[in-house]
Tab-separated table of C-alpha atoms (C1' of nucleotides) in Angstrom:
chain	number	residue	atom	x	y	z
A	1	MET	CA	-15.228	-18.995	20.870
A	2	LYS	CA	-11.466	-18.980	20.712
A	3	GLU	CA	-10.142	-18.084	17.306
A	4	THR	CA	-6.777	-19.058	15.944
A	5	PHE	CA	-5.268	-16.905	13.234
A	6	GLY	CA	-2.542	-17.817	10.825
A	7	LEU	CA	-0.413	-15.620	8.628
A	8	ILE	CA	1.043	-17.317	5.600
A	9	ASP	CA	3.801	-15.215	4.141
A	10	ALA	CA	5.938	-16.014	1.095
A	11	ASP	CA	9.710	-15.783	1.493
A	12	ALA	CA	11.181	-13.067	-0.797
A	13	PHE	CA	8.113	-13.502	-2.978
A	14	TYR	CA	9.199	-11.845	-6.238
A	15	VAL	CA	12.572	-13.576	-6.087
A	16	SER	CA	10.836	-16.882	-5.378
A	17	CYS	CA	8.561	-16.372	-8.407
A	18	GLU	CA	11.569	-15.878	-10.670
A	19	ARG	CA	13.283	-18.888	-9.135
A	20	ALA	CA	10.212	-21.053	-9.599
A	21	PHE	CA	10.819	-20.736	-13.347
A	22	GLN	CA	14.616	-20.821	-13.136
A	23	PRO	CA	15.489	-23.334	-10.422
A	24	ALA	CA	19.175	-22.949	-11.254
A	25	LEU	CA	18.988	-19.694	-9.277
A	26	ASP	CA	18.258	-21.538	-6.009
A	27	GLY	CA	20.957	-20.804	-3.475
A	28	LYS	CA	22.321	-17.904	-5.547
A	29	PRO	CA	21.968	-14.182	-4.821
A	30	VAL	CA	18.971	-12.707	-6.688
A	31	VAL	CA	17.172	-9.350	-6.485
A	32	VAL	CA	14.055	-7.873	-8.098
A	33	LEU	CA	13.739	-4.156	-8.844
A	34	SER	CA	10.799	-1.762	-8.636
A	35	ASN	CA	9.195	-0.193	-11.673
A	36	ASN	CA	11.620	1.814	-13.766
A	37	ASP	CA	14.383	-0.386	-12.351
A	38	GLY	CA	14.563	2.151	-9.512
A	39	ASN	CA	14.923	0.372	-6.168
A	40	ILE	CA	15.495	-3.083	-4.765
A	41	VAL	CA	12.112	-4.494	-3.727
A	42	ALA	CA	12.922	-8.152	-3.157
A	43	ARG	CA	16.090	-9.916	-2.081
A	44	SER	CA	17.044	-13.531	-1.700
A	45	ARG	CA	18.687	-14.592	1.544
A	46	GLU	CA	22.062	-14.602	-0.228
A	47	SER	CA	21.615	-11.006	-1.453
A	48	LYS	CA	20.704	-9.852	2.040
A	49	ALA	CA	23.910	-11.433	3.283
A	50	LEU	CA	25.850	-9.330	0.772
A	51	GLY	CA	24.506	-6.179	2.409
A	52	ILE	CA	21.841	-5.220	-0.120
A	53	THR	CA	19.057	-3.536	1.816
A	54	MET	CA	15.339	-3.235	1.122
A	55	GLY	CA	14.507	-0.159	-0.943
A	56	MET	CA	18.131	0.529	-1.819
A	57	PRO	CA	18.387	2.508	-5.076
A	58	PHE	CA	19.606	0.294	-7.875
A	59	PHE	CA	22.507	2.542	-8.790
A	60	LYS	CA	23.817	2.323	-5.236
A	61	ALA	CA	23.493	-1.448	-5.154
A	62	LYS	CA	25.153	-1.839	-8.532
A	63	PRO	CA	28.720	-2.237	-7.244
A	64	ILE	CA	27.630	-5.145	-5.040
A	65	ILE	CA	25.472	-6.633	-7.786
A	66	GLU	CA	28.248	-6.535	-10.340
A	67	GLY	CA	30.989	-7.458	-7.894
A	68	HIS	CA	29.226	-10.606	-6.678
A	69	GLY	CA	27.419	-11.660	-9.819
A	70	VAL	CA	23.970	-11.060	-8.337
A	71	THR	CA	21.186	-11.911	-10.798
A	72	TRP	CA	18.678	-9.091	-11.107
A	73	PHE	CA	15.213	-8.810	-12.623
A	74	SER	CA	12.863	-5.975	-13.501
A	75	SER	CA	9.432	-6.399	-11.872
A	76	ASN	CA	7.124	-8.701	-13.772
A	77	TYR	CA	3.848	-8.062	-11.976
A	78	THR	CA	1.786	-10.098	-14.402
A	79	LEU	CA	3.822	-13.152	-13.485
A	80	TYR	CA	3.751	-12.430	-9.749
A	81	GLY	CA	-0.024	-11.900	-9.837
A	82	ASP	CA	-0.563	-15.267	-11.499
A	83	VAL	CA	1.687	-17.107	-9.061
A	84	SER	CA	-0.036	-15.322	-6.183
A	85	ARG	CA	-3.454	-16.535	-7.323
A	86	ARG	CA	-2.217	-20.124	-7.491
A	87	MET	CA	-0.717	-19.802	-4.040
A	88	PHE	CA	-3.990	-18.543	-2.525
A	89	ASP	CA	-6.021	-21.206	-4.305
A	90	THR	CA	-3.768	-23.833	-2.790
A	91	ILE	CA	-4.003	-22.401	0.739
A	92	GLY	CA	-7.780	-22.034	0.406
A	93	GLY	CA	-8.109	-25.817	0.199
A	94	PHE	CA	-6.827	-26.215	3.746
A	95	VAL	CA	-8.631	-23.577	5.809
A	96	PRO	CA	-12.229	-22.510	6.510
A	97	ALA	CA	-11.545	-18.812	5.792
A	98	LEU	CA	-8.838	-16.799	4.089
A	99	GLU	CA	-8.097	-13.094	3.752
A	100	HIS	CA	-6.083	-12.051	0.734
A	101	TYR	CA	-3.972	-9.478	2.567
A	102	SER	CA	-1.329	-8.618	-0.007
A	103	ILE	CA	0.188	-10.153	-3.095
A	104	ASP	CA	2.286	-12.512	-0.966
A	105	GLU	CA	0.466	-12.802	2.363
A	106	ALA	CA	-2.782	-14.370	3.513
A	107	PHE	CA	-4.421	-14.333	6.935
A	108	VAL	CA	-6.384	-17.487	7.663
A	109	HIS	CA	-8.528	-19.009	10.361
A	110	PHE	CA	-7.575	-22.472	11.511
A	111	ASP	CA	-10.114	-25.105	12.457
A	112	ASP	CA	-10.258	-25.386	16.243
A	113	SER	CA	-8.893	-28.887	16.094
A	114	GLY	CA	-5.829	-28.007	18.156
A	115	ARG	CA	-3.694	-29.327	15.316
A	116	GLN	CA	-2.908	-25.972	13.727
A	117	GLU	CA	0.842	-26.535	13.770
A	118	ASP	CA	0.485	-29.766	11.814
A	119	ASP	CA	-1.901	-28.028	9.421
A	120	ALA	CA	0.609	-25.210	8.960
A	121	HIS	CA	3.386	-27.619	8.043
A	122	GLU	CA	1.076	-29.363	5.604
A	123	ILE	CA	0.219	-26.021	3.954
A	124	ARG	CA	3.909	-25.174	3.648
A	125	ARG	CA	4.751	-28.455	1.993
A	126	THR	CA	1.844	-28.308	-0.426
A	127	VAL	CA	2.368	-24.674	-1.479
A	128	ARG	CA	6.025	-25.443	-2.112
A	129	LYS	CA	5.166	-28.499	-4.155
A	130	TRP	CA	2.342	-27.017	-6.216
A	131	THR	CA	3.669	-23.498	-6.837
A	132	GLY	CA	7.388	-23.648	-6.068
A	133	ILE	CA	7.048	-20.846	-3.521
A	134	PRO	CA	8.541	-21.242	-0.015
A	135	VAL	CA	6.308	-19.786	2.713
A	136	SER	CA	6.517	-19.215	6.453
A	137	VAL	CA	3.529	-19.567	8.752
A	138	GLY	CA	2.816	-17.665	11.956
A	139	ILE	CA	0.076	-18.756	14.334
A	140	GLY	CA	-1.538	-16.754	17.133
A	141	PRO	CA	-4.755	-15.772	18.876
A	142	THR	CA	-4.751	-12.406	17.048
A	143	LYS	CA	-3.544	-11.073	13.721
A	144	VAL	CA	-0.755	-9.016	15.281
A	145	LEU	CA	0.607	-12.052	17.127
A	146	ALA	CA	0.322	-14.214	14.004
A	147	LYS	CA	2.283	-11.577	12.138
A	148	ILE	CA	5.039	-11.573	14.763
A	149	ALA	CA	5.052	-15.369	14.733
A	150	ALA	CA	5.564	-15.381	10.963
A	151	ALA	CA	8.450	-12.927	11.276
A	152	LEU	CA	10.057	-15.226	13.861
A	153	ALA	CA	9.492	-18.238	11.612
A	154	LYS	CA	11.453	-16.495	8.868
A	155	LYS	CA	14.180	-15.250	11.130
A	156	ARG	CA	14.826	-18.528	12.903
A	157	PRO	CA	15.118	-21.470	10.531
A	158	GLU	CA	15.346	-23.891	13.462
A	159	HIS	CA	11.553	-23.650	13.817
A	160	GLY	CA	11.046	-25.256	10.432
A	161	GLY	CA	9.079	-22.360	8.986
A	162	VAL	CA	6.245	-22.427	11.540
A	163	VAL	CA	5.969	-20.551	14.850
A	164	ASP	CA	2.941	-20.733	17.146
A	165	LEU	CA	2.383	-17.889	19.641
A	166	SER	CA	-0.987	-19.068	20.908
A	167	GLY	CA	0.539	-20.686	23.953
A	168	ALA	CA	1.120	-19.117	27.357
A	169	ASP	CA	4.819	-18.614	26.716
A	170	ALA	CA	4.395	-15.966	23.990
A	171	ASP	CA	6.033	-13.325	26.196
A	172	ARG	CA	9.274	-15.222	25.956
A	173	TYR	CA	9.378	-14.226	22.289
A	174	LEU	CA	7.893	-10.738	22.677
A	175	LYS	CA	10.622	-9.900	25.182
A	176	ASP	CA	13.247	-10.007	22.419
A	177	PHE	CA	11.116	-8.689	19.560
A	178	ASP	CA	12.021	-5.162	18.450
A	179	VAL	CA	9.081	-2.795	18.860
A	180	GLY	CA	9.834	-1.240	15.465
A	181	GLU	CA	9.126	-4.555	13.783
A	182	VAL	CA	5.651	-4.870	15.248
A	183	TRP	CA	2.964	-4.626	12.559
A	184	GLY	CA	1.565	-1.090	12.774
A	185	ILE	CA	4.629	0.501	14.357
A	186	GLY	CA	6.450	2.372	11.612
A	187	PRO	CA	9.703	4.327	11.775
A	188	ARG	CA	8.119	7.419	13.327
A	189	TYR	CA	6.408	5.624	16.168
A	190	ALA	CA	9.445	3.427	16.735
A	191	ARG	CA	11.655	6.480	17.119
A	192	PHE	CA	9.154	8.058	19.477
A	193	LEU	CA	8.791	4.928	21.607
A	194	LYS	CA	12.518	4.341	21.866
A	195	SER	CA	13.326	7.945	22.600
A	196	GLU	CA	13.504	9.215	26.129
A	197	GLY	CA	10.371	11.231	25.395
A	198	GLU	CA	9.823	13.756	28.160
A	199	GLU	CA	6.099	13.518	27.558
A	200	GLN	CA	6.161	9.916	28.618
A	201	SER	CA	6.730	10.794	32.214
A	202	GLU	CA	3.872	13.255	32.390
A	203	GLN	CA	1.482	10.762	33.938
A	204	PRO	CA	3.520	8.909	36.547
A	205	ASP	CA	0.457	7.259	38.049
A	206	LEU	CA	-0.184	5.418	34.800
A	207	TRP	CA	3.354	4.184	34.784
A	208	GLU	CA	3.208	2.807	38.285
A	209	ALA	CA	0.721	0.209	37.089
A	210	SER	CA	2.620	-0.699	33.971
A	211	GLY	CA	5.597	-2.287	35.690
A	212	LEU	CA	7.948	-1.080	32.967
A	213	PRO	CA	11.639	-0.843	33.670
A	214	ARG	CA	12.688	2.710	34.206
A	215	VAL	CA	15.727	4.118	32.545
A	216	LEU	CA	17.126	7.079	34.465
A	217	GLY	CA	13.647	7.898	35.616
A	218	LYS	CA	12.328	7.998	32.081
A	219	GLN	CA	10.559	5.456	29.944
A	220	ARG	CA	11.846	3.735	26.878
A	221	ILE	CA	9.854	1.181	24.968
A	222	GLU	CA	12.178	-1.033	22.997
A	223	THR	CA	10.387	-4.360	22.709
A	224	ALA	CA	6.991	-5.780	21.839
A	225	LEU	CA	6.601	-6.945	25.451
A	226	GLU	CA	7.149	-3.432	26.816
A	227	LEU	CA	4.593	-2.054	24.364
A	228	LYS	CA	2.141	-4.763	25.396
A	229	ASN	CA	2.413	-3.594	29.009
A	230	CYS	CA	1.864	0.099	28.308
A	231	PRO	CA	-1.122	1.811	29.933
A	232	ASP	CA	-4.134	2.148	27.628
A	233	ALA	CA	-4.640	5.876	28.122
A	234	TRP	CA	-1.071	6.672	27.233
A	235	VAL	CA	-1.174	4.498	24.125
A	236	ARG	CA	-4.475	5.992	23.039
A	237	LYS	CA	-3.059	9.464	23.408
A	238	HIS	CA	0.190	8.987	21.532
A	239	LEU	CA	-0.524	6.202	19.062
A	240	THR	CA	-4.219	6.881	18.399
A	241	ILE	CA	-6.981	4.336	18.463
A	242	LYS	CA	-5.080	2.161	16.021
A	243	GLY	CA	-2.199	1.858	18.446
A	244	LEU	CA	-4.560	0.874	21.235
A	245	ARG	CA	-6.078	-1.909	19.130
A	246	LEU	CA	-2.569	-3.072	18.356
A	247	VAL	CA	-1.637	-3.236	22.034
A	248	TRP	CA	-4.779	-5.212	22.847
A	249	GLU	CA	-3.921	-7.599	20.043
A	250	LEU	CA	-0.487	-8.079	21.626
A	251	ARG	CA	-2.337	-9.051	24.804
A	252	GLY	CA	-4.217	-11.715	22.875
A	253	ILE	CA	-7.501	-9.809	22.614
A	254	SER	CA	-8.612	-9.886	19.002
A	255	CYS	CA	-9.609	-6.457	17.636
A	256	LEU	CA	-8.838	-6.969	13.954
A	257	PRO	CA	-11.211	-9.487	12.393
A	258	LEU	CA	-10.401	-11.669	9.420
A	259	GLU	CA	-11.698	-9.915	6.330
A	260	ALA	CA	-12.573	-12.754	4.047
A	261	PHE	CA	-14.546	-10.546	1.651
A	262	GLU	CA	-12.938	-7.811	-0.329
A	263	ARG	CA	-14.137	-4.380	0.660
A	264	PRO	CA	-15.113	-2.043	-2.148
A	265	ARG	CA	-12.215	0.234	-2.917
A	266	LYS	CA	-12.468	3.935	-2.307
A	267	GLY	CA	-10.009	5.237	-4.821
A	268	LEU	CA	-7.795	4.070	-7.576
A	269	CYS	CA	-4.452	5.514	-8.564
A	270	CYS	CA	-2.457	5.112	-11.762
A	271	SER	CA	0.912	6.773	-11.872
A	272	ARG	CA	4.439	6.200	-13.065
A	273	SER	CA	7.784	7.896	-13.074
A	274	PHE	CA	9.109	8.537	-16.538
A	275	GLY	CA	11.937	6.560	-18.066
A	276	ARG	CA	13.548	9.851	-19.081
A	277	PRO	CA	12.942	13.505	-18.181
A	278	VAL	CA	9.816	15.051	-19.703
A	279	THR	CA	9.267	18.760	-20.298
A	280	THR	CA	6.483	19.286	-22.828
A	281	LEU	CA	2.739	19.420	-22.328
A	282	GLU	CA	2.388	17.034	-25.234
A	283	ASP	CA	4.477	14.286	-23.635
A	284	LEU	CA	2.760	14.758	-20.284
A	285	GLY	CA	-0.566	14.549	-22.106
A	286	GLN	CA	0.360	11.209	-23.605
A	287	ALA	CA	1.433	9.797	-20.275
A	288	VAL	CA	-1.769	11.009	-18.605
A	289	ALA	CA	-3.865	9.560	-21.444
A	290	MET	CA	-2.149	6.226	-20.909
A	291	HIS	CA	-2.949	6.384	-17.188
A	292	CYS	CA	-6.588	7.099	-18.037
A	293	ALA	CA	-6.647	4.030	-20.277
A	294	ARG	CA	-5.254	1.904	-17.437
A	295	GLY	CA	-7.608	3.468	-14.898
A	296	GLY	CA	-10.633	2.940	-17.136
A	297	GLU	CA	-9.640	-0.665	-17.659
A	298	LYS	CA	-9.220	-1.279	-13.927
A	299	LEU	CA	-12.652	0.209	-13.278
A	300	ARG	CA	-14.347	-1.844	-15.979
A	301	ARG	CA	-12.699	-5.063	-14.906
A	302	GLN	CA	-14.169	-4.624	-11.435
A	303	ARG	CA	-17.482	-3.313	-12.785
A	304	LEU	CA	-16.997	0.079	-11.180
A	305	ALA	CA	-17.366	3.686	-12.252
A	306	ALA	CA	-15.788	6.847	-10.842
A	307	SER	CA	-17.071	10.376	-10.745
A	308	HIS	CA	-14.071	12.259	-9.396
A	309	LEU	CA	-10.854	12.617	-11.337
A	310	THR	CA	-7.566	14.107	-10.134
A	311	VAL	CA	-4.522	14.690	-12.321
A	312	PHE	CA	-1.111	15.281	-10.771
A	313	ILE	CA	2.354	15.990	-12.103
A	314	SER	CA	5.640	16.542	-10.332
A	315	THR	CA	9.347	17.054	-10.749
A	316	SER	CA	11.812	14.745	-9.036
A	317	ARG	CA	11.706	14.900	-5.260
A	318	PHE	CA	15.470	14.560	-5.209
A	319	ARG	CA	16.191	17.861	-6.888
A	320	GLN	CA	18.219	20.108	-4.628
A	321	ASN	CA	17.405	23.514	-6.060
A	322	PRO	CA	13.982	24.631	-4.799
A	323	GLU	CA	13.434	26.611	-7.993
A	324	GLU	CA	13.466	23.379	-9.948
A	325	VAL	CA	10.840	21.735	-7.780
A	326	TYR	CA	7.186	21.824	-8.732
A	327	SER	CA	4.239	19.603	-8.087
A	328	ALA	CA	0.591	20.269	-8.649
A	329	ALA	CA	-2.762	18.558	-8.820
A	330	ALA	CA	-6.173	19.500	-10.099
A	331	SER	CA	-9.421	17.625	-9.897
A	332	TRP	CA	-12.869	17.683	-11.325
A	333	GLN	CA	-16.236	16.286	-10.325
A	334	LEU	CA	-17.474	14.529	-13.436
A	335	PRO	CA	-21.167	14.997	-14.244
A	336	PHE	CA	-21.826	11.278	-13.754
A	337	PRO	CA	-19.828	8.162	-12.762
A	338	THR	CA	-18.020	6.681	-15.711
A	339	SER	CA	-15.393	4.173	-16.784
A	340	TYR	CA	-15.344	5.343	-20.402
A	341	THR	CA	-11.711	5.921	-21.343
A	342	PRO	CA	-12.151	8.684	-23.944
A	343	GLY	CA	-14.293	10.632	-21.474
A	344	LEU	CA	-11.634	10.315	-18.785
A	345	ILE	CA	-8.944	11.412	-21.206
A	346	ALA	CA	-10.858	14.492	-22.295
A	347	ALA	CA	-11.365	15.569	-18.694
A	348	ALA	CA	-7.770	14.766	-17.766
A	349	GLN	CA	-6.355	16.808	-20.618
A	350	SER	CA	-8.109	19.954	-19.534
A	351	LEU	CA	-7.014	19.403	-15.939
A	352	LEU	CA	-3.461	18.884	-17.111
A	353	GLU	CA	-3.503	22.172	-18.973
A	354	ARG	CA	-4.503	23.844	-15.722
A	355	VAL	CA	-1.539	22.515	-13.742
A	356	TYR	CA	1.165	22.424	-16.411
A	357	LYS	CA	3.913	25.013	-16.146
A	358	PRO	CA	6.599	25.164	-18.797
A	359	GLY	CA	10.237	25.307	-17.778
A	360	PHE	CA	10.251	22.355	-15.390
A	361	VAL	CA	11.731	18.905	-15.847
A	362	TYR	CA	8.928	16.512	-14.978
A	363	HIS	CA	9.573	13.179	-13.398
A	364	LYS	CA	6.164	11.731	-12.741
A	365	ALA	CA	2.494	12.034	-13.708
A	366	GLY	CA	-0.612	10.228	-12.617
A	367	ILE	CA	-4.341	10.200	-12.083
A	368	PHE	CA	-6.504	9.389	-9.109
A	369	LEU	CA	-10.075	8.167	-9.546
A	370	SER	CA	-12.415	8.489	-6.580
A	371	ASP	CA	-16.117	8.587	-5.642
A	372	ILE	CA	-16.243	5.058	-6.928
A	373	VAL	CA	-19.578	3.238	-7.227
A	374	PRO	CA	-20.574	-0.151	-8.604
A	375	ASP	CA	-21.390	0.110	-12.258
A	376	THR	CA	-24.861	-1.314	-11.738
A	377	GLU	CA	-25.827	1.272	-9.148
A	378	ARG	CA	-24.610	4.312	-10.933
A	379	GLN	CA	-27.061	7.036	-11.595
A	380	GLN	CA	-28.169	7.214	-15.140
A	381	SER	CA	-28.111	10.796	-16.198
A	382	ILE	CA	-29.439	12.474	-19.243
A	383	LEU	CA	-25.914	13.778	-19.611
A	384	ALA	CA	-24.699	10.208	-19.982
A	385	GLY	CA	-26.210	10.433	-23.415
A	386	ILE	CA	-28.297	8.121	-25.475
A	387	ASP	CA	-25.264	6.386	-26.897
A	388	ASN	CA	-24.160	5.099	-23.502
A	389	GLU	CA	-24.908	1.560	-24.623
A	390	ARG	CA	-22.590	2.001	-27.558
A	391	ARG	CA	-19.776	3.267	-25.373
A	392	VAL	CA	-20.066	0.259	-23.114
A	393	ARG	CA	-19.872	-2.048	-26.127
A	394	VAL	CA	-16.832	-0.253	-27.553
A	395	MET	CA	-14.966	-0.486	-24.251
A	396	SER	CA	-15.826	-4.185	-23.815
A	397	ALA	CA	-14.473	-4.842	-27.291
A	398	VAL	CA	-11.237	-2.973	-26.505
A	399	ASP	CA	-10.797	-4.857	-23.230
A	400	GLU	CA	-11.412	-8.184	-24.922
A	401	ILE	CA	-8.859	-7.519	-27.670
A	402	ASN	CA	-6.270	-6.415	-25.114
A	403	ARG	CA	-6.955	-9.442	-22.978
A	404	ARG	CA	-6.344	-11.779	-25.890
A	405	HIS	CA	-3.537	-10.027	-27.706
A	406	GLY	CA	-1.631	-8.323	-24.924
A	407	ARG	CA	-2.133	-5.108	-23.044
A	408	TYR	CA	-2.466	-1.941	-25.096
A	409	THR	CA	-2.798	-3.668	-28.454
A	410	VAL	CA	-5.643	-1.191	-28.736
A	411	ARG	CA	-5.029	2.083	-26.966
A	412	PRO	CA	-6.206	5.657	-27.243
A	413	LEU	CA	-4.837	7.783	-30.037
A	414	ALA	CA	-3.804	10.329	-27.426
A	415	ALA	CA	-1.398	7.739	-26.008
A	416	SER	CA	-0.298	6.249	-29.256
A	417	SER	CA	3.216	7.277	-30.058
A	418	GLU	CA	6.334	5.935	-28.438
A	419	ARG	CA	8.384	8.774	-27.111
A	420	GLY	CA	10.714	7.044	-24.758
A	421	TRP	CA	9.134	8.122	-21.495
A	422	GLU	CA	7.819	4.629	-20.817
A	423	MET	CA	9.257	2.645	-17.931
A	424	ARG	CA	12.667	1.200	-18.055
A	425	ARG	CA	12.530	-2.569	-17.644
A	426	GLN	CA	15.848	-3.823	-18.803
A	427	HIS	CA	15.797	-7.304	-17.323
A	428	LEU	CA	12.234	-8.509	-17.603
A	429	SER	CA	11.754	-12.258	-17.197
A	430	PRO	CA	9.788	-14.037	-19.935
A	431	ARG	CA	5.997	-13.908	-19.745
A	432	TYR	CA	5.775	-17.552	-18.716
A	433	THR	CA	2.129	-17.425	-17.769
A	434	THR	CA	0.568	-15.129	-20.371
A	435	ARG	CA	2.353	-15.675	-23.687
A	436	ILE	CA	2.227	-19.069	-25.299
A	437	ASP	CA	5.512	-18.459	-27.103
A	438	GLU	CA	7.249	-17.745	-23.792
A	439	VAL	CA	5.877	-20.686	-21.839
A	440	LEU	CA	8.526	-22.794	-20.172
A	441	ARG	CA	9.503	-25.970	-22.073
A	442	VAL	CA	9.811	-29.137	-20.044
A	443	LYS	CA	11.716	-32.140	-21.287
A	444	ALA	CA	10.265	-35.527	-20.518
A	445	CYS	CA	12.778	-37.837	-18.969
B	1	DT	C1'	23.106	9.616	-15.107
B	2	DC	C1'	20.145	6.499	-12.275
B	3	DT	C1'	15.829	7.018	-6.007
B	4	DG	C1'	8.497	2.672	-7.021
B	5	DG	C1'	3.449	2.402	-7.097
B	6	DG	C1'	-0.039	1.393	-5.092
B	7	DG	C1'	-3.415	1.645	-0.856
B	8	DT	C1'	-5.915	2.566	4.209
B	9	DC	C1'	-7.231	4.986	8.287
B	10	DC	C1'	-7.057	8.670	11.817
B	11	DT	C1'	-6.830	13.359	13.582
B	12	DA	C1'	-6.921	18.257	13.768
B	13	DG	C1'	-8.663	22.292	12.287
B	14	DG	C1'	-11.613	25.270	9.610
B	15	DA	C1'	-16.126	26.476	7.684
B	16	DC	C1'	-20.608	26.478	8.470
B	17	DC	C1'	-25.077	25.677	10.962
B	18	DC	C1'	-28.463	26.531	14.855
C	1	DT	C1'	-19.354	45.202	26.517
C	2	DC	C1'	-20.217	40.467	26.612
C	3	DT	C1'	-17.941	36.618	22.861
C	4	DG	C1'	-21.784	29.767	24.004
C	5	DG	C1'	-22.011	25.181	23.091
C	6	DG	C1'	-23.052	22.237	20.589
C	7	DG	C1'	-23.304	19.703	15.851
C	8	DT	C1'	-21.703	18.290	10.787
C	9	DC	C1'	-18.869	18.129	6.920
C	10	DC	C1'	-14.708	18.664	4.461
C	11	DT	C1'	-9.787	18.745	3.734
C	12	DA	C1'	-4.943	18.420	4.566
C	13	DG	C1'	-1.545	16.076	6.549
C	14	DG	C1'	0.439	12.331	8.950
C	15	DA	C1'	1.070	7.644	10.034
C	16	DC	C1'	0.979	3.139	8.543
C	17	DC	C1'	0.923	-1.159	5.205
C	18	DC	C1'	2.980	-4.106	1.148
DNA sequence: TCTGGGGTCCTAGGACCC
DNA sequence: TCTGGGGTCCTAGGACCC
């Protein structure tokens, strides 16, 4: 059976979320920053035109932002998560299957009605109307081609936000599509492919069959079409099995199925850079305790438990003097899987003491929880103690209070005092979707 | 002065086993 | 002196994604 994939991708998602609540910003340059107001993570079309690039540090972009009156926001992930859910709910009404790929992208299957382009336009209109978010849709016989189609839909407005690569003329587009923009080809592979790699000519017989243009007797792969025509053995060797799947997908052979069901996660990471430099064990301890509280909450919300805990701390990676650079991690196999915050904190504190070295200016701390199992399957150990039931009840109560009254209304004593290392978020938009006092007011006309 | 926070998968190499 | 040919498991590091 012939499958048709779609990729529905929001345009400048975080910016679009902010605009959905402040329509006056439509048509104006807007950016959204990462945690700690560090880097640019989302740009409106107008900001891109001003030369602000993805991932640009805020302090470098500041002259442009101030010079052109660009509106900027700190990340408001609670808001973006809520908008994302509404967007996926809306899309789900139109398609037989949907994969929640990232906060702003969904892969879908289309019905084999042959009307997928009409369906795509209908999805675009409805998502825009119901959530305020503009999306582009790419269509293709494989995920990789759908992804390329969506990129083309964004890049070329004349297509009306929908591009379909399931036809026979797909090569016409692949011919001009930069290989570095293909999903799965990152900067390293792109540089390798575009270089005049000597290794590439080591198997001339393979190249005879490929029909690739030769540049001074050597190979260069610059476009998606050239990658598509590469010999399997060569791809397998240099780009691993993942690269080979990718190339087959370019040829229209589906290797990456739609994953409509969420796979159980393997690990869970909570970390943050500090809002100001941190030097003492005490401050690090508070930050780590806070990460344990977040980690425990994430586990409980998904009814999971972890039995491996890693604590890591590091100085800034931008420090020049090697003597000022330090990073370390330590981990511990817990006696049984748990999601109990105080237990995690106790373990984390002793790990922290093992890695802490005085005399460094710390920039970041975090925890990593692994060996994750569903809460229902976890082994009950004598070590878990007879008061396990009580612990579960305490944690449910904490989670419930925090859900109703805002995150960290109740938090561990070890993470209680405010010491200024918390994230900087100087321009946070109102909590439109979670705080009744910040809900948008609408005037009836 | 100021540079994010999550994840996944694959491979190579070492330790260990028979 | 000779120095096999498998297998498994684990970890570190690299590459990628948003």
